[in-house]
Amino acid sequence: MDGRDLVRSMKTVGSAGVAQGLRTVRAAWRSRRADAAALPPRGAERARVPGAVREVEPGPGGGVVRFGRSELRVLVAVNGAVFWGWDGAGPEPSYALAGRCPDPDPRAVLEPDKDGGWRVVAERVTVAVSRHGAVEVRTPGGVVLRHDLPPRWWEPAGGGPARWTQRSRVAADARFFGLGGRSSGPRLRDGTYRLWNSARGRSGAAGGDPASVTMPVQMVVADAGTHLLFHDTSWDGTVALREGEEGAGSGHDRPGRSVLRMDGGPLRCWVMVGTPARVLLSWASLTGAPALPPAWALGHHHALSGFGDEQDVRRVVAGHQERDLPLDAVHLGVGHADARRVFTVDEERFPKLPVLAEELRREGVRLVSAVEPAVVAAPGDAVYDAGTRGDVFVRDAAGAVVRGVGRAGDVVFPDVTHARVREWWGGLYEERLGQGFAGVWHDLDEPTSFAAFGEPTLPRSARHALEGGGGDHREAHNVYALCVARAGYEGLRALSPDERPFVLSRSGWAGLQRYGGAWSGEGATDWAGLRAALARVMGLGLCGVPYSGADVGGSEGPLSPELYLRWLQLAAHLPLFRTHAGPRVDGREPWEFGAEVLGHARVVLVERRRLLPYFVTLAHLARRTGAPYVRPLWWQAPEDRALRDCEDAFLLGDCLLVAPVLRPGADRRAVRLPRGRWYDVVTERAYEGPAQLLVDAPVDRIPVFARAGAVVPVRGEDGAPELEVWAPARGRTGGGLVVPDAGDGWVEAEIERYVSRWEGRRVVVERSGEDGVSEPSCPVRVRGLAERSAQM
């Protein structure tokens, strides 16, 4: 924490700023002193490379290749994913895996390759190991997708964890995506990206790009194919990326490069090859199916992150109802809790919260509570005393409980890397449910000091259980929020077994989707912040977290009516749709921007509610397939280079293409269409792709296109389900999947499959199933019948 951060902290917390800032400085000083004592300098180091091949040992699904100074284990799993680990590293234990490692594929065998190397051939990928330890990922046709040079380790002469580097090459035409929720994405340009969860994710600039959800997950898309690579280590590190460049002729290409440098941890990774859909299906089978949010969580949320009271909640809800604005949930930030006691509502400001929650629930509005993973260090408090007796709090290397800074003073942190502590922490959510809350929003869960704007709270030398393996915060930091999310999800499921839990996290790691979604933290209130919001959602989706979003308008600074409206129009087409008001962003409700903006905002909110059945379908499909709701334009055609470079539009499922306005003053924008026929959903004019269009984008709407033949479930004017079918092109058929939600419980909904086709002069829509075809289960409305083709 530097002087500028201290000044900002003081300004933020008002009259208490000086005291709070001093407490933060003291906490940071304690952490650095603890690290200086417990983490000695690295000193002299010895560099090591694998050496030459000495022997091999075939085994199920692959085998072990032994080199002069290391060994490499290769395993092909039955789900098609390939694992390799150096120095005896295996796939378990792992926080990323949903359970046990998948069984090995008995068809994959370790066999000799050219030039003294070895290879493992699987159905969709070949992994070749050279005699000096280079690893190549090849397509079944032999095209190289990735070439990892032999790794290098630097081992302290006095013992301790080794840092290591893995250098890789990819095709000259390849593009990098992923690494978590990056504001400079979704396509990751040349730069260095840190793999350390941070609350400082406000910058939209490339390079560095701090993020609250970082993952060592790369999705690489090239002409030859798509692959996802996951380095399964949670330590601090960096990834330096450089895109390649194609030369004038054969042999003149400059390959793309990736250099991964880690401060410690095992050198092990998984790779999946195939279409983007197949890759994420394999990833979901490995790291876990995404949690299915309750249906209400797919509607409009509004967050109150300040220190308001019951009247503020009633004012917001009444304001929406009086103006006929749909509202499904209100989030109360950490300020609603008693600063002196964890899991206790401030009764002075919320004297009858259960009554309020029940009233709102009857009106269709749920309450969501912000929870921070910290306990006020106050003897006499029931939670603190119980945690002390149970020895659940994080300790430093000397054995003392580590203290950080909270709103009311010193706080301590549960060691959620221990199963026993997670069970205890999850049980505390009973108080949240008793107050009438329908879900939780985890904030400051990196964990981060309340007043330090991202200053790490726990020293790197702090000790953690790490599921019995033991270790320090250097290994635990990135998975801490993941474990908080697991504790919350499992606790809510045990306490309320008939309802699907709603858990939203600011931070996390690979596998976060098993427990809920991600809120991308505080963002800048400017046009760069708007673009970053879309980039983060797309990046998280390509890393396996399909349910995410950012607060409309960012979190600080003045917000113009134009920016607010354009942000609202984008967010209404993202999985988590949340508007926001708080201490630094008062006046963010739609009616605060004037009558014209209010009218346009009403159209946006009503359209989101109309599309709720479609979002429900996307949520169920994401759970079954791992496919994100929000997909890049190249999702179905990764070989299309023009689509790979398009970052300002996206596919919402298979049916819709959304082109938000991301620049001020724009009333028209260019849109690139993938192959096929697309309809403007407002004018119903048809366009043929692939093509680049210049279309109108007036202030009251953004361009949205529907794929010809698409079957989109929507809410009709009477609120009942309806199928909106877009006419297929003449001579072609269309269709779609619909999953009607069976409620907020655990009943597995049936997937309905529809086919649309021309029959004479009319479009016929049929439901297909095991028993043949049948009539649709709800009314059908066909659009695009006029077939007014646009002049290109």
mmCIF file of C-alpha atoms in Angstrom, residues 425-757:
data_model
loop_
_atom_site.group_PDB
_atom_site.id
_atom_site.type_symbol
_atom_site.label_atom_id
_atom_site.label_comp_id
_atom_site.label_asym_id
_atom_site.label_seq_id
_atom_site.Cartn_x
_atom_site.Cartn_y
_atom_site.Cartn_z
ATOM 1 C CA TRP A 425 -18.299 -21.377 8.118
ATOM 2 C CA GLY A 426 -21.082 -22.689 5.872
ATOM 3 C CA GLY A 427 -23.208 -23.402 8.923
ATOM 4 C CA LEU A 428 -23.064 -19.712 9.879
ATOM 5 C CA TYR A 429 -25.172 -18.891 6.812
ATOM 6 C CA GLU A 430 -28.170 -20.099 8.808
ATOM 7 C CA GLU A 431 -28.369 -16.557 10.207
ATOM 8 C CA ARG A 432 -28.571 -15.151 6.651
ATOM 9 C CA LEU A 433 -31.445 -17.461 5.788
ATOM 10 C CA GLY A 434 -33.154 -16.656 9.057
ATOM 11 C CA GLN A 435 -33.118 -12.978 8.145
ATOM 12 C CA GLY A 436 -34.917 -13.811 4.904
ATOM 13 C CA PHE A 437 -32.017 -13.545 2.460
ATOM 14 C CA ALA A 438 -32.310 -15.703 -0.654
ATOM 15 C CA GLY A 439 -28.615 -15.728 -1.551
ATOM 16 C CA VAL A 440 -25.160 -14.380 -0.742
ATOM 17 C CA TRP A 441 -22.698 -12.098 -2.476
ATOM 18 C CA HIS A 442 -19.101 -12.682 -1.379
ATOM 19 C CA ASP A 443 -17.149 -9.430 -1.257
ATOM 20 C CA LEU A 444 -13.551 -8.696 -0.175
ATOM 21 C CA ASP A 445 -12.916 -12.430 -0.595
ATOM 22 C CA GLU A 446 -9.427 -12.306 -2.148
ATOM 23 C CA PRO A 447 -9.173 -11.729 0.905
ATOM 24 C CA THR A 448 -8.587 -7.988 0.882
ATOM 25 C CA SER A 449 -8.321 -5.347 3.578
ATOM 26 C CA PHE A 450 -11.497 -3.279 3.889
ATOM 27 C CA ALA A 451 -9.736 0.089 3.521
ATOM 28 C CA ALA A 452 -6.621 -0.724 1.559
ATOM 29 C CA PHE A 453 -7.943 -0.822 -2.017
ATOM 30 C CA GLY A 454 -6.537 -4.250 -2.802
ATOM 31 C CA GLU A 455 -3.687 -4.471 -0.294
ATOM 32 C CA PRO A 456 -3.298 -8.181 0.545
ATOM 33 C CA THR A 457 -4.551 -8.829 4.068
ATOM 34 C CA LEU A 458 -2.805 -12.116 4.818
ATOM 35 C CA PRO A 459 1.004 -12.255 4.759
ATOM 36 C CA ARG A 460 2.515 -14.661 2.276
ATOM 37 C CA SER A 461 4.003 -16.584 5.185
ATOM 38 C CA ALA A 462 0.595 -17.225 6.790
ATOM 39 C CA ARG A 463 -0.050 -20.920 7.264
ATOM 40 C CA HIS A 464 -2.966 -22.853 5.736
ATOM 41 C CA ALA A 465 -4.208 -26.426 6.059
ATOM 42 C CA LEU A 466 -4.547 -26.908 2.276
ATOM 43 C CA GLU A 467 -6.644 -30.046 2.788
ATOM 44 C CA GLY A 468 -4.063 -31.600 5.092
ATOM 45 C CA GLY A 469 -1.074 -30.967 2.855
ATOM 46 C CA GLY A 470 -0.025 -27.796 4.654
ATOM 47 C CA GLY A 471 1.497 -24.726 3.094
ATOM 48 C CA ASP A 472 1.544 -20.967 3.196
ATOM 49 C CA HIS A 473 -0.438 -18.140 1.643
ATOM 50 C CA ARG A 474 1.705 -18.091 -1.480
ATOM 51 C CA GLU A 475 -0.074 -21.301 -2.459
ATOM 52 C CA ALA A 476 -3.428 -20.589 -0.810
ATOM 53 C CA HIS A 477 -4.110 -17.003 -1.911
ATOM 54 C CA ASN A 478 -5.584 -17.724 -5.333
ATOM 55 C CA VAL A 479 -7.806 -20.569 -4.070
ATOM 56 C CA TYR A 480 -8.982 -18.831 -0.878
ATOM 57 C CA ALA A 481 -12.087 -17.285 -2.474
ATOM 58 C CA LEU A 482 -12.809 -20.558 -4.274
ATOM 59 C CA CYS A 483 -12.943 -22.257 -0.876
ATOM 60 C CA VAL A 484 -15.162 -19.477 0.524
ATOM 61 C CA ALA A 485 -17.563 -20.043 -2.381
ATOM 62 C CA ARG A 486 -17.550 -23.781 -1.705
ATOM 63 C CA ALA A 487 -18.267 -23.239 1.982
ATOM 64 C CA GLY A 488 -21.152 -20.909 1.157
ATOM 65 C CA TYR A 489 -22.628 -23.149 -1.529
ATOM 66 C CA GLU A 490 -22.431 -26.332 0.532
ATOM 67 C CA GLY A 491 -23.697 -24.541 3.630
ATOM 68 C CA LEU A 492 -26.735 -23.086 1.854
ATOM 69 C CA ARG A 493 -27.504 -26.407 0.201
ATOM 70 C CA ALA A 494 -27.436 -28.203 3.545
ATOM 71 C CA LEU A 495 -29.503 -25.528 5.299
ATOM 72 C CA SER A 496 -32.090 -25.182 2.527
ATOM 73 C CA PRO A 497 -31.969 -28.467 0.588
ATOM 74 C CA ASP A 498 -35.073 -27.801 -1.517
ATOM 75 C CA GLU A 499 -33.742 -24.619 -3.166
ATOM 76 C CA ARG A 500 -30.825 -24.024 -5.497
ATOM 77 C CA PRO A 501 -28.211 -21.849 -3.747
ATOM 78 C CA PHE A 502 -27.329 -18.432 -5.118
ATOM 79 C CA VAL A 503 -23.648 -17.632 -4.501
ATOM 80 C CA LEU A 504 -21.896 -14.733 -6.204
ATOM 81 C CA SER A 505 -18.138 -14.222 -5.735
ATOM 82 C CA ARG A 506 -15.815 -11.337 -6.478
ATOM 83 C CA SER A 507 -12.756 -13.572 -6.564
ATOM 84 C CA GLY A 508 -12.096 -17.208 -7.401
ATOM 85 C CA TRP A 509 -10.064 -19.729 -9.354
ATOM 86 C CA ALA A 510 -10.482 -22.640 -11.759
ATOM 87 C CA GLY A 511 -13.607 -24.563 -10.810
ATOM 88 C CA LEU A 512 -15.485 -21.566 -9.384
ATOM 89 C CA GLN A 513 -18.455 -22.418 -11.619
ATOM 90 C CA ARG A 514 -19.261 -25.433 -9.410
ATOM 91 C CA TYR A 515 -20.454 -23.111 -6.662
ATOM 92 C CA GLY A 516 -21.952 -20.135 -8.472
ATOM 93 C CA GLY A 517 -21.065 -17.081 -10.507
ATOM 94 C CA ALA A 518 -18.657 -14.173 -10.510
ATOM 95 C CA TRP A 519 -19.145 -10.473 -10.024
ATOM 96 C CA SER A 520 -16.201 -8.699 -11.592
ATOM 97 C CA GLY A 521 -15.616 -6.236 -8.773
ATOM 98 C CA GLU A 522 -15.228 -2.502 -8.922
ATOM 99 C CA GLY A 523 -14.892 -1.031 -12.403
ATOM 100 C CA ALA A 524 -14.083 2.348 -13.835
ATOM 101 C CA THR A 525 -16.995 4.663 -14.655
ATOM 102 C CA ASP A 526 -15.997 5.461 -18.215
ATOM 103 C CA TRP A 527 -16.228 3.980 -21.679
ATOM 104 C CA ALA A 528 -13.118 1.885 -21.082
ATOM 105 C CA GLY A 529 -14.905 0.409 -18.081
ATOM 106 C CA LEU A 530 -17.869 -0.463 -20.296
ATOM 107 C CA ARG A 531 -15.642 -2.305 -22.752
ATOM 108 C CA ALA A 532 -13.835 -4.027 -19.877
ATOM 109 C CA ALA A 533 -17.152 -5.301 -18.481
ATOM 110 C CA LEU A 534 -17.852 -7.192 -21.696
ATOM 111 C CA ALA A 535 -14.267 -8.464 -21.932
ATOM 112 C CA ARG A 536 -14.364 -9.908 -18.407
ATOM 113 C CA VAL A 537 -17.625 -11.760 -18.979
ATOM 114 C CA MET A 538 -16.381 -13.281 -22.235
ATOM 115 C CA GLY A 539 -13.022 -14.213 -20.708
ATOM 116 C CA LEU A 540 -14.621 -15.911 -17.706
ATOM 117 C CA GLY A 541 -16.986 -17.814 -19.983
ATOM 118 C CA LEU A 542 -14.047 -19.203 -21.969
ATOM 119 C CA CYS A 543 -12.486 -20.316 -18.667
ATOM 120 C CA GLY A 544 -15.597 -22.268 -17.694
ATOM 121 C CA VAL A 545 -17.493 -19.696 -15.581
ATOM 122 C CA PRO A 546 -20.647 -18.988 -17.619
ATOM 123 C CA TYR A 547 -22.596 -16.882 -15.068
ATOM 124 C CA SER A 548 -20.970 -13.491 -14.473
ATOM 125 C CA GLY A 549 -21.468 -9.777 -14.910
ATOM 126 C CA ALA A 550 -20.340 -6.301 -13.896
ATOM 127 C CA ASP A 551 -22.222 -3.473 -12.211
ATOM 128 C CA VAL A 552 -23.905 -1.095 -14.638
ATOM 129 C CA GLY A 553 -22.020 2.194 -14.717
ATOM 130 C CA GLY A 554 -18.975 1.081 -12.769
ATOM 131 C CA SER A 555 -18.376 1.928 -9.139
ATOM 132 C CA GLU A 556 -16.927 5.414 -8.896
ATOM 133 C CA GLY A 557 -16.998 8.775 -10.621
ATOM 134 C CA PRO A 558 -19.718 10.719 -12.442
ATOM 135 C CA LEU A 559 -21.870 8.801 -14.901
ATOM 136 C CA SER A 560 -23.360 10.464 -17.954
ATOM 137 C CA PRO A 561 -26.890 9.540 -19.093
ATOM 138 C CA GLU A 562 -25.500 8.264 -22.397
ATOM 139 C CA LEU A 563 -22.950 5.970 -20.765
ATOM 140 C CA TYR A 564 -25.537 4.723 -18.270
ATOM 141 C CA LEU A 565 -27.997 3.830 -21.003
ATOM 142 C CA ARG A 566 -25.423 2.133 -23.257
ATOM 143 C CA TRP A 567 -24.123 0.156 -20.256
ATOM 144 C CA LEU A 568 -27.669 -0.853 -19.319
ATOM 145 C CA GLN A 569 -28.337 -2.037 -22.875
ATOM 146 C CA LEU A 570 -25.231 -4.221 -22.825
ATOM 147 C CA ALA A 571 -25.769 -5.591 -19.305
ATOM 148 C CA ALA A 572 -29.344 -6.626 -20.101
ATOM 149 C CA HIS A 573 -27.846 -9.238 -22.449
ATOM 150 C CA LEU A 574 -25.260 -10.562 -19.958
ATOM 151 C CA PRO A 575 -25.914 -13.460 -17.547
ATOM 152 C CA LEU A 576 -25.727 -11.369 -14.339
ATOM 153 C CA PHE A 577 -27.686 -8.154 -14.869
ATOM 154 C CA ARG A 578 -27.045 -5.840 -11.919
ATOM 155 C CA THR A 579 -27.458 -2.092 -11.545
ATOM 156 C CA HIS A 580 -25.702 -0.412 -8.662
ATOM 157 C CA ALA A 581 -25.866 2.445 -6.180
ATOM 158 C CA GLY A 582 -23.669 3.155 -3.193
ATOM 159 C CA PRO A 583 -21.624 5.697 -1.246
ATOM 160 C CA ARG A 584 -19.581 6.786 -4.271
ATOM 161 C CA VAL A 585 -22.300 6.251 -6.876
ATOM 162 C CA ASP A 586 -25.522 7.776 -5.553
ATOM 163 C CA GLY A 587 -28.312 8.543 -8.001
ATOM 164 C CA ARG A 588 -27.880 5.488 -10.231
ATOM 165 C CA GLU A 589 -31.561 4.475 -10.411
ATOM 166 C CA PRO A 590 -33.062 4.888 -13.928
ATOM 167 C CA TRP A 591 -35.364 7.741 -12.907
ATOM 168 C CA GLU A 592 -32.404 9.843 -11.742
ATOM 169 C CA PHE A 593 -31.300 10.453 -15.353
ATOM 170 C CA GLY A 594 -34.431 12.162 -16.625
ATOM 171 C CA ALA A 595 -37.647 11.169 -18.375
ATOM 172 C CA GLU A 596 -36.056 10.291 -21.715
ATOM 173 C CA VAL A 597 -33.503 7.897 -20.222
ATOM 174 C CA LEU A 598 -36.197 6.431 -17.966
ATOM 175 C CA GLY A 599 -38.341 5.612 -20.987
ATOM 176 C CA HIS A 600 -35.458 3.923 -22.787
ATOM 177 C CA ALA A 601 -34.430 2.082 -19.603
ATOM 178 C CA ARG A 602 -37.953 0.706 -19.213
ATOM 179 C CA VAL A 603 -37.727 -0.801 -22.697
ATOM 180 C CA VAL A 604 -34.405 -2.446 -21.774
ATOM 181 C CA LEU A 605 -35.685 -3.906 -18.502
ATOM 182 C CA VAL A 606 -38.898 -5.175 -20.084
ATOM 183 C CA GLU A 607 -36.905 -6.829 -22.871
ATOM 184 C CA ARG A 608 -34.702 -8.612 -20.313
ATOM 185 C CA ARG A 609 -37.799 -9.956 -18.600
ATOM 186 C CA ARG A 610 -39.203 -11.042 -21.979
ATOM 187 C CA LEU A 611 -36.001 -13.017 -22.619
ATOM 188 C CA LEU A 612 -35.984 -14.740 -19.206
ATOM 189 C CA PRO A 613 -37.082 -18.144 -20.625
ATOM 190 C CA TYR A 614 -34.167 -17.962 -23.065
ATOM 191 C CA PHE A 615 -31.723 -17.218 -20.228
ATOM 192 C CA VAL A 616 -33.187 -20.137 -18.262
ATOM 193 C CA THR A 617 -32.541 -22.379 -21.267
ATOM 194 C CA LEU A 618 -28.959 -21.106 -21.560
ATOM 195 C CA ALA A 619 -28.397 -21.765 -17.842
ATOM 196 C CA HIS A 620 -29.560 -25.375 -18.153
ATOM 197 C CA LEU A 621 -27.493 -25.924 -21.286
ATOM 198 C CA ALA A 622 -24.429 -24.448 -19.577
ATOM 199 C CA ARG A 623 -24.856 -26.937 -16.734
ATOM 200 C CA ARG A 624 -25.060 -29.841 -19.177
ATOM 201 C CA THR A 625 -22.392 -28.781 -21.679
ATOM 202 C CA GLY A 626 -20.179 -26.099 -20.083
ATOM 203 C CA ALA A 627 -21.010 -23.716 -22.960
ATOM 204 C CA PRO A 628 -21.154 -20.070 -21.813
ATOM 205 C CA TYR A 629 -24.215 -17.915 -22.322
ATOM 206 C CA VAL A 630 -22.032 -15.183 -23.864
ATOM 207 C CA ARG A 631 -19.862 -16.520 -26.682
ATOM 208 C CA PRO A 632 -17.387 -14.895 -29.067
ATOM 209 C CA LEU A 633 -18.465 -14.554 -32.675
ATOM 210 C CA TRP A 634 -15.964 -17.259 -33.682
ATOM 211 C CA TRP A 635 -17.633 -19.845 -31.417
ATOM 212 C CA GLN A 636 -18.991 -21.936 -34.289
ATOM 213 C CA ALA A 637 -16.348 -20.947 -36.862
ATOM 214 C CA PRO A 638 -12.965 -20.578 -35.089
ATOM 215 C CA GLU A 639 -11.212 -20.884 -38.445
ATOM 216 C CA ASP A 640 -12.716 -17.538 -39.554
ATOM 217 C CA ARG A 641 -9.935 -15.027 -38.882
ATOM 218 C CA ALA A 642 -12.179 -11.999 -39.257
ATOM 219 C CA LEU A 643 -14.420 -13.317 -36.475
ATOM 220 C CA ARG A 644 -11.423 -14.150 -34.266
ATOM 221 C CA ASP A 645 -10.420 -10.505 -34.293
ATOM 222 C CA CYS A 646 -13.919 -9.166 -33.533
ATOM 223 C CA GLU A 647 -14.239 -8.204 -29.858
ATOM 224 C CA ASP A 648 -17.088 -5.675 -29.756
ATOM 225 C CA ALA A 649 -19.996 -8.064 -30.386
ATOM 226 C CA PHE A 650 -21.004 -11.495 -29.119
ATOM 227 C CA LEU A 651 -23.369 -14.401 -29.512
ATOM 228 C CA LEU A 652 -25.975 -14.898 -26.805
ATOM 229 C CA GLY A 653 -26.435 -18.636 -27.052
ATOM 230 C CA ASP A 654 -26.901 -20.012 -30.549
ATOM 231 C CA CYS A 655 -29.807 -17.767 -31.498
ATOM 232 C CA LEU A 656 -28.906 -14.103 -30.958
ATOM 233 C CA LEU A 657 -26.054 -11.790 -31.928
ATOM 234 C CA VAL A 658 -25.651 -8.662 -29.778
ATOM 235 C CA ALA A 659 -23.660 -5.625 -30.931
ATOM 236 C CA PRO A 660 -23.424 -3.124 -28.044
ATOM 237 C CA VAL A 661 -22.437 0.495 -28.510
ATOM 238 C CA LEU A 662 -19.089 0.944 -26.768
ATOM 239 C CA ARG A 663 -18.119 4.465 -27.860
ATOM 240 C CA PRO A 664 -19.603 7.868 -27.003
ATOM 241 C CA GLY A 665 -21.735 9.748 -29.472
ATOM 242 C CA ALA A 666 -22.277 6.793 -31.794
ATOM 243 C CA ASP A 667 -25.653 6.344 -33.507
ATOM 244 C CA ARG A 668 -24.374 3.822 -36.060
ATOM 245 C CA ARG A 669 -21.880 1.004 -35.782
ATOM 246 C CA ALA A 670 -20.235 -1.681 -37.881
ATOM 247 C CA VAL A 671 -21.320 -5.264 -37.251
ATOM 248 C CA ARG A 672 -19.650 -8.393 -38.582
ATOM 249 C CA LEU A 673 -22.056 -11.249 -39.218
ATOM 250 C CA PRO A 674 -21.044 -14.931 -39.258
ATOM 251 C CA ARG A 675 -22.163 -17.169 -42.080
ATOM 252 C CA GLY A 676 -25.911 -17.574 -42.599
ATOM 253 C CA ARG A 677 -29.006 -15.394 -42.618
ATOM 254 C CA TRP A 678 -29.579 -12.963 -39.751
ATOM 255 C CA TYR A 679 -32.612 -10.800 -38.932
ATOM 256 C CA ASP A 680 -32.561 -7.422 -37.239
ATOM 257 C CA VAL A 681 -34.956 -8.140 -34.343
ATOM 258 C CA VAL A 682 -36.543 -4.666 -34.561
ATOM 259 C CA THR A 683 -36.926 -4.107 -38.304
ATOM 260 C CA GLU A 684 -36.985 -7.853 -39.232
ATOM 261 C CA ARG A 685 -34.785 -7.027 -42.200
ATOM 262 C CA ALA A 686 -32.692 -9.995 -43.327
ATOM 263 C CA TYR A 687 -28.931 -9.907 -43.927
ATOM 264 C CA GLU A 688 -26.737 -12.598 -45.436
ATOM 265 C CA GLY A 689 -23.423 -13.418 -43.804
ATOM 266 C CA PRO A 690 -20.530 -13.538 -43.764
ATOM 267 C CA ALA A 691 -20.585 -9.800 -44.110
ATOM 268 C CA GLN A 692 -19.713 -6.515 -42.482
ATOM 269 C CA LEU A 693 -22.630 -4.110 -42.042
ATOM 270 C CA LEU A 694 -23.057 -0.516 -41.015
ATOM 271 C CA VAL A 695 -26.333 -0.408 -39.094
ATOM 272 C CA ASP A 696 -28.289 2.140 -37.098
ATOM 273 C CA ALA A 697 -27.757 2.206 -33.335
ATOM 274 C CA PRO A 698 -30.034 4.987 -32.059
ATOM 275 C CA VAL A 699 -29.874 5.963 -28.421
ATOM 276 C CA ASP A 700 -32.923 3.869 -27.538
ATOM 277 C CA ARG A 701 -31.481 0.495 -28.651
ATOM 278 C CA ILE A 702 -28.426 -1.472 -29.680
ATOM 279 C CA PRO A 703 -28.322 -3.758 -32.734
ATOM 280 C CA VAL A 704 -29.482 -7.309 -31.994
ATOM 281 C CA PHE A 705 -29.819 -9.989 -34.676
ATOM 282 C CA ALA A 706 -31.563 -13.376 -34.652
ATOM 283 C CA ARG A 707 -30.266 -16.359 -36.577
ATOM 284 C CA ALA A 708 -32.599 -17.573 -39.324
ATOM 285 C CA GLY A 709 -34.497 -20.663 -38.199
ATOM 286 C CA ALA A 710 -33.852 -19.962 -34.501
ATOM 287 C CA VAL A 711 -36.414 -21.000 -31.910
ATOM 288 C CA VAL A 712 -36.216 -18.598 -28.946
ATOM 289 C CA PRO A 713 -38.318 -19.169 -25.808
ATOM 290 C CA VAL A 714 -39.705 -15.857 -24.484
ATOM 291 C CA ARG A 715 -42.435 -14.512 -22.237
ATOM 292 C CA GLY A 716 -45.537 -13.529 -24.115
ATOM 293 C CA GLU A 717 -47.514 -10.364 -23.447
ATOM 294 C CA ASP A 718 -49.631 -12.292 -20.919
ATOM 295 C CA GLY A 719 -46.518 -13.549 -19.109
ATOM 296 C CA ALA A 720 -46.949 -17.123 -20.353
ATOM 297 C CA PRO A 721 -44.191 -18.965 -22.270
ATOM 298 C CA GLU A 722 -44.079 -18.458 -26.012
ATOM 299 C CA LEU A 723 -41.803 -19.600 -28.842
ATOM 300 C CA GLU A 724 -40.438 -16.830 -31.034
ATOM 301 C CA VAL A 725 -39.401 -18.501 -34.273
ATOM 302 C CA TRP A 726 -37.367 -16.732 -36.949
ATOM 303 C CA ALA A 727 -38.152 -17.971 -40.425
ATOM 304 C CA PRO A 728 -35.425 -20.168 -41.906
ATOM 305 C CA ALA A 729 -33.999 -19.369 -45.313
ATOM 306 C CA ARG A 730 -35.916 -20.912 -48.194
ATOM 307 C CA GLY A 731 -34.853 -24.510 -48.752
ATOM 308 C CA ARG A 732 -33.283 -24.762 -45.294
ATOM 309 C CA THR A 733 -34.397 -25.850 -41.853
ATOM 310 C CA GLY A 734 -33.739 -24.382 -38.441
ATOM 311 C CA GLY A 735 -34.392 -25.274 -34.857
ATOM 312 C CA GLY A 736 -33.408 -24.832 -31.266
ATOM 313 C CA LEU A 737 -33.396 -26.260 -27.773
ATOM 314 C CA VAL A 738 -35.766 -25.115 -25.048
ATOM 315 C CA VAL A 739 -35.507 -26.021 -21.369
ATOM 316 C CA PRO A 740 -38.549 -24.957 -19.374
ATOM 317 C CA ASP A 741 -37.480 -24.369 -15.783
ATOM 318 C CA ALA A 742 -39.104 -26.744 -13.311
ATOM 319 C CA GLY A 743 -38.742 -24.257 -10.445
ATOM 320 C CA ASP A 744 -35.894 -23.305 -8.150
ATOM 321 C CA GLY A 745 -35.440 -26.840 -6.837
ATOM 322 C CA TRP A 746 -33.474 -29.825 -8.078
ATOM 323 C CA VAL A 747 -35.926 -31.387 -10.535
ATOM 324 C CA GLU A 748 -34.035 -32.124 -13.751
ATOM 325 C CA ALA A 749 -35.849 -30.271 -16.503
ATOM 326 C CA GLU A 750 -36.443 -31.965 -19.841
ATOM 327 C CA ILE A 751 -34.812 -30.568 -22.976
ATOM 328 C CA GLU A 752 -37.332 -29.857 -25.725
ATOM 329 C CA ARG A 753 -35.972 -30.021 -29.277
ATOM 330 C CA TYR A 754 -37.676 -28.032 -32.027
ATOM 331 C CA VAL A 755 -37.330 -27.996 -35.811
ATOM 332 C CA SER A 756 -38.502 -25.129 -38.029
ATOM 333 C CA ARG A 757 -39.009 -25.559 -41.770
#
